[in-house]
mmCIF file of C-alpha atoms in Angstrom:
data_model
loop_
_atom_site.group_PDB
_atom_site.id
_atom_site.type_symbol
_atom_site.label_atom_id
_atom_site.label_comp_id
_atom_site.label_asym_id
_atom_site.label_seq_id
_atom_site.Cartn_x
_atom_site.Cartn_y
_atom_site.Cartn_z
ATOM 1 C CA UNK X 14 -27.401 14.465 3.414
ATOM 2 C CA UNK X 15 -24.239 14.276 5.648
ATOM 3 C CA UNK X 16 -26.030 12.045 8.164
ATOM 4 C CA UNK X 17 -27.396 9.876 5.376
ATOM 5 C CA UNK X 18 -23.866 9.261 4.008
ATOM 6 C CA UNK X 19 -22.477 8.384 7.461
ATOM 7 C CA UNK X 20 -25.419 6.065 8.063
ATOM 8 C CA UNK X 21 -24.865 4.416 4.686
ATOM 9 C CA UNK X 22 -21.121 3.888 5.327
ATOM 10 C CA UNK X 23 -21.837 2.498 8.786
ATOM 11 C CA UNK X 24 -24.473 0.223 7.336
ATOM 12 C CA UNK X 25 -22.064 -0.967 4.641
ATOM 13 C CA UNK X 26 -19.311 -1.656 7.200
ATOM 14 C CA UNK X 27 -21.745 -3.590 9.375
ATOM 15 C CA UNK X 28 -22.872 -5.533 6.314
ATOM 16 C CA UNK X 29 -19.227 -6.463 5.408
ATOM 17 C CA UNK X 30 -18.455 -7.557 8.969
ATOM 18 C CA UNK X 31 -21.642 -9.580 9.106
ATOM 19 C CA UNK X 32 -20.899 -11.180 5.741
ATOM 20 C CA UNK X 33 -17.356 -12.046 6.883
ATOM 21 C CA UNK X 34 -18.632 -13.560 10.119
ATOM 22 C CA UNK X 35 -21.234 -15.460 8.126
ATOM 23 C CA UNK X 36 -18.493 -16.897 5.893
ATOM 24 C CA UNK X 37 -16.371 -17.831 8.912
ATOM 25 C CA UNK X 38 -19.308 -19.465 10.613
ATOM 26 C CA UNK X 39 -20.395 -21.294 7.476
ATOM 27 C CA UNK X 40 -20.702 -25.040 8.042
ATOM 28 C CA UNK X 41 -19.304 -27.572 5.540
ATOM 29 C CA UNK X 42 -20.027 -31.263 5.488
ATOM 30 C CA UNK X 43 -16.732 -32.870 4.496
ATOM 31 C CA UNK X 44 -14.824 -36.114 4.887
ATOM 32 C CA UNK X 45 -12.468 -35.918 7.853
ATOM 33 C CA UNK X 46 -9.760 -38.410 8.849
ATOM 34 C CA UNK X 47 -8.184 -38.872 12.254
ATOM 35 C CA UNK X 48 -4.426 -39.376 12.079
ATOM 36 C CA UNK X 49 -2.421 -42.033 13.868
ATOM 37 C CA UNK X 50 1.203 -43.089 14.009
ATOM 38 C CA UNK X 51 1.936 -46.405 12.277
ATOM 39 C CA UNK X 52 4.941 -48.521 11.388
ATOM 40 C CA UNK X 53 5.335 -48.102 7.625
ATOM 41 C CA UNK X 54 7.804 -49.544 5.119
ATOM 42 C CA UNK X 55 9.068 -46.763 2.885
ATOM 43 C CA UNK X 56 11.276 -46.883 -0.202
ATOM 44 C CA UNK X 57 14.066 -44.729 -1.563
ATOM 45 C CA UNK X 58 15.187 -44.975 -5.191
ATOM 46 C CA UNK X 59 18.720 -44.500 -6.552
ATOM 47 C CA UNK X 60 19.896 -44.616 -10.202
ATOM 48 C CA UNK X 61 22.132 -47.651 -10.753
ATOM 49 C CA UNK X 62 24.432 -49.113 -13.393
ATOM 50 C CA UNK X 63 24.851 -52.865 -13.872
ATOM 51 C CA UNK X 64 28.112 -54.780 -14.243
ATOM 52 C CA UNK X 65 28.793 -58.491 -14.525
ATOM 53 C CA UNK X 66 30.358 -60.329 -11.606
ATOM 54 C CA UNK X 67 33.526 -60.781 -13.677
ATOM 55 C CA UNK X 68 34.506 -58.655 -16.684
ATOM 56 C CA UNK X 69 37.742 -59.860 -18.257
ATOM 57 C CA UNK X 70 39.753 -58.390 -21.102
ATOM 58 C CA UNK X 71 41.213 -61.325 -23.041
ATOM 59 C CA UNK X 72 44.759 -60.405 -24.108
ATOM 60 C CA UNK X 73 47.626 -62.408 -25.680
ATOM 61 C CA UNK X 74 50.691 -63.200 -23.568
ATOM 62 C CA UNK X 75 52.972 -63.902 -26.551
ATOM 63 C CA UNK X 76 53.503 -62.369 -29.968
ATOM 64 C CA UNK X 77 52.304 -64.058 -33.138
ATOM 65 C CA UNK X 78 49.689 -64.302 -35.859
ATOM 66 C CA UNK X 79 46.145 -65.425 -35.012
ATOM 67 C CA UNK X 80 45.817 -68.872 -36.569
ATOM 68 C CA UNK X 81 42.321 -69.865 -35.407
ATOM 69 C CA UNK X 82 39.288 -68.289 -33.709
ATOM 70 C CA UNK X 83 37.124 -70.895 -32.000
ATOM 71 C CA UNK X 84 34.196 -68.713 -30.907
ATOM 72 C CA UNK X 85 31.709 -66.157 -32.231
ATOM 73 C CA UNK X 86 30.767 -62.770 -30.823
ATOM 74 C CA UNK X 87 28.041 -63.065 -28.194
ATOM 75 C CA UNK X 88 28.651 -66.790 -27.619
ATOM 76 C CA UNK X 89 28.450 -68.325 -24.162
ATOM 77 C CA UNK X 90 31.641 -70.183 -23.205
ATOM 78 C CA UNK X 91 32.760 -72.349 -20.316
ATOM 79 C CA UNK X 92 35.919 -71.944 -18.270
ATOM 80 C CA UNK X 93 38.825 -73.670 -20.054
ATOM 81 C CA UNK X 94 37.197 -73.564 -23.482
ATOM 82 C CA UNK X 95 39.621 -72.581 -26.310
ATOM 83 C CA UNK X 96 39.076 -69.086 -27.708
ATOM 84 C CA UNK X 97 42.054 -68.211 -29.954
ATOM 85 C CA UNK X 98 45.082 -70.031 -31.409
ATOM 86 C CA UNK X 99 48.302 -68.151 -32.147
ATOM 87 C CA UNK X 100 50.824 -69.583 -34.624
ATOM 88 C CA UNK X 101 53.047 -71.730 -32.373
ATOM 89 C CA UNK X 102 55.858 -72.865 -34.705
ATOM 90 C CA UNK X 103 58.514 -70.557 -33.282
ATOM 91 C CA UNK X 104 57.557 -71.519 -29.726
ATOM 92 C CA UNK X 105 57.810 -75.235 -30.543
ATOM 93 C CA UNK X 106 61.369 -74.590 -31.774
ATOM 94 C CA UNK X 107 62.138 -72.709 -28.557
ATOM 95 C CA UNK X 108 60.989 -75.752 -26.578
ATOM 96 C CA UNK X 109 63.181 -78.069 -28.691
ATOM 97 C CA UNK X 110 66.184 -75.783 -28.205
ATOM 98 C CA UNK X 111 65.603 -75.668 -24.449
ATOM 99 C CA UNK X 112 65.389 -79.477 -24.322
ATOM 100 C CA UNK X 113 68.697 -79.809 -26.186
ATOM 101 C CA UNK X 114 70.398 -77.332 -23.853
ATOM 102 C CA UNK X 115 69.076 -79.240 -20.857
ATOM 103 C CA UNK X 116 70.419 -82.545 -22.208
ATOM 104 C CA UNK X 117 73.812 -80.962 -22.757
ATOM 105 C CA UNK X 118 73.796 -79.591 -19.224
ATOM 106 C CA UNK X 119 72.875 -83.027 -17.828
ATOM 107 C CA UNK X 120 75.764 -84.597 -19.733
ATOM 108 C CA UNK X 121 78.137 -81.986 -18.348
ATOM 109 C CA UNK X 122 76.832 -82.718 -14.885
ATOM 110 C CA UNK X 123 77.581 -86.453 -15.313
ATOM 111 C CA UNK X 124 81.086 -85.644 -16.459
ATOM 112 C CA UNK X 125 81.585 -83.367 -13.442
ATOM 113 C CA UNK X 126 80.378 -86.165 -11.183
ATOM 114 C CA UNK X 127 82.958 -88.547 -12.681
ATOM 115 C CA UNK X 128 85.688 -86.028 -11.991
ATOM 116 C CA UNK X 129 84.581 -85.705 -8.376
ATOM 117 C CA UNK X 130 84.541 -89.484 -7.952
ATOM 118 C CA UNK X 131 88.026 -89.805 -9.491
ATOM 119 C CA UNK X 132 89.675 -87.172 -7.331
ATOM 120 C CA UNK X 133 87.885 -88.434 -4.252
ATOM 121 C CA UNK X 134 89.545 -91.851 -4.769
ATOM 122 C CA UNK X 135 92.948 -90.381 -5.595
ATOM 123 C CA UNK X 136 92.842 -87.965 -2.692
ATOM 124 C CA UNK X 137 91.864 -90.765 -0.331
ATOM 125 C CA UNK X 138 94.995 -92.687 -1.390
ATOM 126 C CA UNK X 139 97.162 -89.562 -1.020
ATOM 127 C CA UNK X 140 97.960 -89.621 -4.752
ATOM 128 C CA UNK X 141 96.596 -86.105 -5.410
ATOM 129 C CA UNK X 142 96.102 -83.047 -3.239
ATOM 130 C CA UNK X 143 92.831 -81.900 -1.726
ATOM 131 C CA UNK X 144 92.962 -78.838 -3.982
ATOM 132 C CA UNK X 145 92.219 -80.891 -7.104
ATOM 133 C CA UNK X 146 89.263 -82.553 -5.343
ATOM 134 C CA UNK X 147 87.840 -79.185 -4.295
ATOM 135 C CA UNK X 148 88.211 -77.867 -7.857
ATOM 136 C CA UNK X 149 86.316 -80.878 -9.185
ATOM 137 C CA UNK X 150 83.579 -80.356 -6.642
ATOM 138 C CA UNK X 151 83.272 -76.694 -7.672
ATOM 139 C CA UNK X 152 82.936 -77.717 -11.324
ATOM 140 C CA UNK X 153 80.238 -80.173 -10.316
ATOM 141 C CA UNK X 154 78.275 -77.460 -8.501
ATOM 142 C CA UNK X 155 78.590 -75.188 -11.533
ATOM 143 C CA UNK X 156 77.290 -77.958 -13.802
ATOM 144 C CA UNK X 157 74.445 -78.607 -11.381
ATOM 145 C CA UNK X 158 73.443 -74.921 -11.403
ATOM 146 C CA UNK X 159 73.562 -74.948 -15.207
ATOM 147 C CA UNK X 160 71.152 -77.888 -15.247
ATOM 148 C CA UNK X 161 68.674 -75.956 -13.069
ATOM 149 C CA UNK X 162 69.029 -72.940 -15.339
ATOM 150 C CA UNK X 163 68.294 -74.997 -18.454
ATOM 151 C CA UNK X 164 65.318 -76.629 -16.759
ATOM 152 C CA UNK X 165 63.919 -73.171 -15.988
ATOM 153 C CA UNK X 166 64.479 -72.149 -19.610
ATOM 154 C CA UNK X 167 62.605 -75.256 -20.766
ATOM 155 C CA UNK X 168 59.749 -74.469 -18.386
ATOM 156 C CA UNK X 169 59.576 -70.895 -19.729
ATOM 157 C CA UNK X 170 59.511 -72.199 -23.300
ATOM 158 C CA UNK X 171 56.701 -74.595 -22.432
ATOM 159 C CA UNK X 172 54.740 -71.778 -20.770
ATOM 160 C CA UNK X 173 55.103 -69.565 -23.848
ATOM 161 C CA UNK X 174 54.019 -72.463 -26.035
ATOM 162 C CA UNK X 175 50.951 -72.915 -23.813
ATOM 163 C CA UNK X 176 50.120 -69.220 -24.185
ATOM 164 C CA UNK X 177 49.605 -69.740 -27.921
ATOM 165 C CA UNK X 178 46.279 -71.438 -27.093
ATOM 166 C CA UNK X 179 44.142 -68.822 -25.336
ATOM 167 C CA UNK X 180 41.404 -70.339 -23.153
ATOM 168 C CA UNK X 181 38.461 -68.861 -21.284
ATOM 169 C CA UNK X 182 39.319 -68.138 -17.619
ATOM 170 C CA UNK X 183 35.653 -68.155 -16.497
ATOM 171 C CA UNK X 184 32.161 -68.972 -17.730
ATOM 172 C CA UNK X 185 30.609 -66.046 -19.545
ATOM 173 C CA UNK X 186 29.588 -64.268 -22.724
ATOM 174 C CA UNK X 187 32.023 -63.212 -25.427
ATOM 175 C CA UNK X 188 31.994 -59.573 -26.481
ATOM 176 C CA UNK X 189 33.134 -58.006 -29.739
ATOM 177 C CA UNK X 190 36.116 -59.572 -31.538
ATOM 178 C CA UNK X 191 37.949 -56.726 -33.324
ATOM 179 C CA UNK X 192 40.830 -58.841 -34.744
ATOM 180 C CA UNK X 193 40.542 -61.729 -37.162
ATOM 181 C CA UNK X 194 42.614 -64.630 -38.472
ATOM 182 C CA UNK X 195 46.005 -63.439 -39.729
ATOM 183 C CA UNK X 196 46.199 -60.417 -37.410
ATOM 184 C CA UNK X 197 49.503 -59.925 -35.598
ATOM 185 C CA UNK X 198 49.004 -59.662 -31.841
ATOM 186 C CA UNK X 199 51.260 -59.186 -28.826
ATOM 187 C CA UNK X 200 51.107 -58.594 -25.095
ATOM 188 C CA UNK X 201 51.709 -54.854 -25.616
ATOM 189 C CA UNK X 202 48.582 -54.341 -27.751
ATOM 190 C CA UNK X 203 46.293 -51.587 -26.469
ATOM 191 C CA UNK X 204 43.191 -53.351 -27.771
ATOM 192 C CA UNK X 205 42.092 -56.630 -26.209
ATOM 193 C CA UNK X 206 41.261 -59.667 -28.345
ATOM 194 C CA UNK X 207 37.767 -59.646 -26.798
ATOM 195 C CA UNK X 208 35.982 -59.218 -23.487
ATOM 196 C CA UNK X 209 34.395 -61.934 -21.385
ATOM 197 C CA UNK X 210 31.574 -61.255 -18.912
ATOM 198 C CA UNK X 211 30.423 -63.645 -16.204
ATOM 199 C CA UNK X 212 26.844 -62.494 -15.562
ATOM 200 C CA UNK X 213 25.559 -65.399 -13.473
ATOM 201 C CA UNK X 214 25.563 -62.718 -10.780
ATOM 202 C CA UNK X 215 25.570 -58.976 -11.417
ATOM 203 C CA UNK X 216 26.537 -55.950 -9.372
ATOM 204 C CA UNK X 217 24.358 -52.855 -9.281
ATOM 205 C CA UNK X 218 26.426 -49.785 -8.394
ATOM 206 C CA UNK X 219 24.673 -46.672 -7.119
ATOM 207 C CA UNK X 220 25.600 -43.558 -5.157
ATOM 208 C CA UNK X 221 24.275 -42.013 -1.961
ATOM 209 C CA UNK X 222 24.570 -38.340 -1.176
ATOM 210 C CA UNK X 223 25.960 -37.390 2.212
ATOM 211 C CA UNK X 224 22.422 -36.657 3.403
ATOM 212 C CA UNK X 225 21.154 -40.066 2.236
ATOM 213 C CA UNK X 226 24.143 -41.799 3.832
ATOM 214 C CA UNK X 227 23.505 -40.138 7.205
ATOM 215 C CA UNK X 228 19.840 -41.137 6.998
ATOM 216 C CA UNK X 229 20.891 -44.689 6.179
ATOM 217 C CA UNK X 230 22.958 -44.830 9.365
ATOM 218 C CA UNK X 231 20.099 -43.549 11.519
ATOM 219 C CA UNK X 232 17.353 -45.680 9.951
ATOM 220 C CA UNK X 233 19.008 -49.059 10.472
ATOM 221 C CA UNK X 234 20.059 -50.552 13.778
ATOM 222 C CA UNK X 235 23.506 -52.013 14.331
ATOM 223 C CA UNK X 236 26.765 -51.471 16.161
ATOM 224 C CA UNK X 237 28.683 -50.572 13.022
ATOM 225 C CA UNK X 238 28.167 -50.229 9.281
ATOM 226 C CA UNK X 239 28.807 -53.929 8.609
ATOM 227 C CA UNK X 240 26.167 -54.859 11.179
ATOM 228 C CA UNK X 241 23.695 -52.413 9.643
ATOM 229 C CA UNK X 242 24.225 -53.932 6.179
ATOM 230 C CA UNK X 243 23.328 -57.375 7.544
ATOM 231 C CA UNK X 244 20.031 -56.009 8.843
ATOM 232 C CA UNK X 245 18.999 -54.235 5.647
ATOM 233 C CA UNK X 246 16.090 -55.983 3.949
ATOM 234 C CA UNK X 247 16.540 -57.232 0.401
ATOM 235 C CA UNK X 248 16.637 -54.429 -2.151
ATOM 236 C CA UNK X 249 14.725 -54.375 -5.436
ATOM 237 C CA UNK X 250 15.735 -53.341 -8.927
ATOM 238 C CA UNK X 251 13.500 -51.384 -11.300
ATOM 239 C CA UNK X 252 14.619 -51.824 -14.898
ATOM 240 C CA UNK X 253 14.814 -49.159 -17.609
ATOM 241 C CA UNK X 254 11.298 -49.989 -18.842
ATOM 242 C CA UNK X 255 9.936 -49.528 -15.273
ATOM 243 C CA UNK X 256 9.378 -53.269 -14.883
ATOM 244 C CA UNK X 257 10.410 -54.982 -11.663
ATOM 245 C CA UNK X 258 13.387 -57.357 -11.829
ATOM 246 C CA UNK X 259 12.109 -60.728 -10.550
ATOM 247 C CA UNK X 260 14.994 -61.384 -8.142
ATOM 248 C CA UNK X 261 15.805 -59.386 -5.026
ATOM 249 C CA UNK X 262 19.323 -58.282 -4.171
ATOM 250 C CA UNK X 263 21.514 -57.613 -1.178
ATOM 251 C CA UNK X 264 23.746 -54.655 -0.384
ATOM 252 C CA UNK X 265 27.284 -55.999 -0.066
ATOM 253 C CA UNK X 266 29.545 -52.993 0.136
ATOM 254 C CA UNK X 267 29.654 -49.278 0.878
ATOM 255 C CA UNK X 268 32.798 -47.466 -0.201
ATOM 256 C CA UNK X 269 35.230 -46.251 2.433
ATOM 257 C CA UNK X 270 35.176 -42.597 1.382
ATOM 258 C CA UNK X 271 33.116 -39.958 -0.403
ATOM 259 C CA UNK X 272 34.001 -38.761 -3.875
ATOM 260 C CA UNK X 273 35.214 -35.192 -3.394
ATOM 261 C CA UNK X 274 34.051 -34.237 -6.893
ATOM 262 C CA UNK X 275 30.455 -35.481 -6.577
ATOM 263 C CA UNK X 276 29.975 -35.455 -2.799
ATOM 264 C CA UNK X 277 28.564 -38.997 -3.004
ATOM 265 C CA UNK X 278 29.606 -42.418 -1.758
ATOM 266 C CA UNK X 279 29.481 -45.562 -3.905
ATOM 267 C CA UNK X 280 27.351 -48.559 -2.881
ATOM 268 C CA UNK X 281 27.191 -52.049 -4.420
ATOM 269 C CA UNK X 282 24.253 -54.465 -4.425
ATOM 270 C CA UNK X 283 24.417 -58.024 -5.775
ATOM 271 C CA UNK X 284 21.637 -59.771 -7.738
ATOM 272 C CA UNK X 285 21.353 -63.324 -8.987
ATOM 273 C CA UNK X 286 20.974 -63.460 -12.777
ATOM 274 C CA UNK X 287 20.149 -67.090 -13.683
ATOM 275 C CA UNK X 288 18.296 -66.198 -16.894
ATOM 276 C CA UNK X 289 21.039 -63.791 -18.053
ATOM 277 C CA UNK X 290 18.460 -61.020 -18.396
ATOM 278 C CA UNK X 291 20.872 -58.392 -17.103
ATOM 279 C CA UNK X 292 24.075 -57.550 -18.959
ATOM 280 C CA UNK X 293 27.030 -55.309 -18.267
ATOM 281 C CA UNK X 294 25.990 -51.765 -19.177
ATOM 282 C CA UNK X 295 22.315 -52.085 -18.222
ATOM 283 C CA UNK X 296 20.811 -49.314 -16.107
ATOM 284 C CA UNK X 297 18.017 -49.267 -13.560
ATOM 285 C CA UNK X 298 16.966 -47.936 -10.182
ATOM 286 C CA UNK X 299 17.741 -49.523 -6.821
ATOM 287 C CA UNK X 300 14.753 -49.488 -4.442
ATOM 288 C CA UNK X 301 15.981 -49.437 -0.855
ATOM 289 C CA UNK X 302 13.379 -50.212 1.848
ATOM 290 C CA UNK X 303 13.384 -48.833 5.380
ATOM 291 C CA UNK X 304 10.883 -48.937 8.233
ATOM 292 C CA UNK X 305 9.513 -45.731 9.770
ATOM 293 C CA UNK X 306 8.159 -46.743 13.179
ATOM 294 C CA UNK X 307 6.143 -43.592 13.953
ATOM 295 C CA UNK X 308 4.992 -42.460 10.554
ATOM 296 C CA UNK X 309 1.952 -40.313 9.830
ATOM 297 C CA UNK X 310 0.445 -40.831 6.379
ATOM 298 C CA UNK X 311 -1.963 -38.397 4.756
ATOM 299 C CA UNK X 312 -3.543 -38.468 1.290
ATOM 300 C CA UNK X 313 -2.003 -36.171 -1.295
ATOM 301 C CA UNK X 314 -5.577 -34.959 -1.964
ATOM 302 C CA UNK X 315 -5.699 -33.629 1.605
ATOM 303 C CA UNK X 316 -2.944 -31.095 0.880
ATOM 304 C CA UNK X 317 -2.758 -27.697 -0.779
ATOM 305 C CA UNK X 318 0.404 -26.246 -2.368
ATOM 306 C CA UNK X 319 0.890 -22.514 -1.886
ATOM 307 C CA UNK X 320 4.174 -20.806 -2.800
ATOM 308 C CA UNK X 321 6.355 -23.913 -2.402
ATOM 309 C CA UNK X 322 4.721 -24.781 0.900
ATOM 310 C CA UNK X 323 2.295 -27.586 1.653
ATOM 311 C CA UNK X 324 -0.768 -27.000 3.810
ATOM 312 C CA UNK X 325 -3.547 -29.133 5.272
ATOM 313 C CA UNK X 326 -6.826 -28.096 6.888
ATOM 314 C CA UNK X 327 -6.781 -29.241 10.503
ATOM 315 C CA UNK X 328 -9.813 -29.135 12.807
ATOM 316 C CA UNK X 329 -9.574 -27.780 16.311
ATOM 317 C CA UNK X 330 -11.730 -28.974 19.220
ATOM 318 C CA UNK X 331 -14.579 -26.769 18.014
ATOM 319 C CA UNK X 332 -14.376 -28.264 14.506
ATOM 320 C CA UNK X 333 -13.106 -24.981 13.100
ATOM 321 C CA UNK X 334 -10.778 -25.111 10.116
ATOM 322 C CA UNK X 335 -7.135 -24.154 10.644
ATOM 323 C CA UNK X 336 -4.785 -24.048 7.697
ATOM 324 C CA UNK X 337 -1.562 -25.731 8.884
ATOM 325 C CA UNK X 338 1.833 -25.877 7.122
ATOM 326 C CA UNK X 339 3.576 -29.249 7.065
ATOM 327 C CA UNK X 340 6.870 -30.703 5.810
ATOM 328 C CA UNK X 341 7.058 -33.964 3.909
ATOM 329 C CA UNK X 342 9.564 -36.756 4.507
ATOM 330 C CA UNK X 343 8.614 -38.923 1.533
ATOM 331 C CA UNK X 344 5.895 -39.700 -0.965
ATOM 332 C CA UNK X 345 4.611 -43.226 -1.395
ATOM 333 C CA UNK X 346 1.947 -43.730 -4.031
ATOM 334 C CA UNK X 347 -0.975 -41.409 -3.294
ATOM 335 C CA UNK X 348 0.223 -40.632 0.243
ATOM 336 C CA UNK X 349 2.643 -38.252 1.882
ATOM 337 C CA UNK X 350 4.711 -39.204 4.919
ATOM 338 C CA UNK X 351 4.645 -36.173 7.226
ATOM 339 C CA UNK X 352 7.828 -35.057 8.948
ATOM 340 C CA UNK X 353 6.568 -32.021 10.902
ATOM 341 C CA UNK X 354 3.323 -30.095 11.394
ATOM 342 C CA UNK X 355 0.983 -32.938 12.415
ATOM 343 C CA UNK X 356 0.813 -35.525 15.179
ATOM 344 C CA UNK X 357 -1.190 -38.588 16.054
ATOM 345 C CA UNK X 358 -4.789 -37.733 16.999
ATOM 346 C CA UNK X 359 -5.029 -34.658 14.746
ATOM 347 C CA UNK X 360 -8.027 -34.455 12.406
ATOM 348 C CA UNK X 361 -7.728 -33.148 8.879
ATOM 349 C CA UNK X 362 -10.039 -32.711 5.903
ATOM 350 C CA UNK X 363 -9.283 -35.467 3.408
ATOM 351 C CA UNK X 364 -10.118 -33.621 0.143
ATOM 352 C CA UNK X 365 -11.434 -30.410 -1.448
ATOM 353 C CA UNK X 366 -9.314 -28.370 0.958
ATOM 354 C CA UNK X 367 -8.848 -25.478 -1.489
ATOM 355 C CA UNK X 368 -12.489 -24.437 -1.026
ATOM 356 C CA UNK X 369 -12.301 -24.154 2.775
ATOM 357 C CA UNK X 370 -11.571 -20.839 4.428
ATOM 358 C CA UNK X 371 -9.879 -20.269 7.735
ATOM 359 C CA UNK X 372 -12.353 -20.476 10.618
ATOM 360 C CA UNK X 373 -15.041 -22.351 8.706
ATOM 361 C CA UNK X 374 -16.924 -24.920 10.734
ATOM 362 C CA UNK X 375 -16.576 -28.442 9.437
ATOM 363 C CA UNK X 376 -19.197 -31.075 10.074
ATOM 364 C CA UNK X 377 -17.250 -34.364 9.727
ATOM 365 C CA UNK X 378 -18.769 -37.068 7.578
#
């Protein structure tokens, strides 16, 4: 009985080894792809917020009651178009007062000139002393300075009168108008009369992490950052509904420093907006292209995820399966861009890799 048990155990062990070898030597007919290094255009996406080229808070420069409102909320206005009228009666009176003061100063100046002429004649004939002539000349200069002062006062009054008609500084769309006719307004008001947005062009602001910024500097050629920006291809904008904005944009500016709170640096791209589709406050995603000159692409179906690691089944020279760990640089559609673990010329199984065991023989199809 003892020998029978030993023989049975030995037979079982031999059977397990044979079965294992049989599994390892099992042949599978599977699709195999040979890898090569290609030049590939890849894309990185960044969340972005949209702002108009010009966003202006329209505020009064003088105090008074709103007399007229010439526009409606949401209206499109041209530069120079009237927006609001402030009651101007007190400012008209200020102009009239300034004009009267100027006329009085001009009359005083004429009188001072007559005095200078008189004492110049008398002094030339030795009838009066030079002192009286110099005093007359000083009075003339004082009168002349007073004229300039009154002219400045008149100009200030005219400017204030002009401020009672508030005009649009740029072309754009009117925002909300919180105050209405009869409201008292002044330059010290916290709330603006309205906002005006020029959205013929818009800016898309987005942020790069320090890692993304360093990659940006290595992916694009150029002597400095300004030179690199010139060589960046046009960027795209994906809108909130995942549709593609029809116009491409250009990166114009990268901030001079990182935000210490977020660890990111701000970047600005500019887009034409002829149809006024984009408005201040819109959101989207900037799609930044870059070229990877020696990229290896593999199908996502050719990979297997195990414990946060990605594996492929690579074939050796004997067509035996070797499970190989790889790292991914990016994902583009149904393909991974491999960073490490594979090289040009390697062969991998293109699908159904989870069914293949280490050491299995693959017959490529």
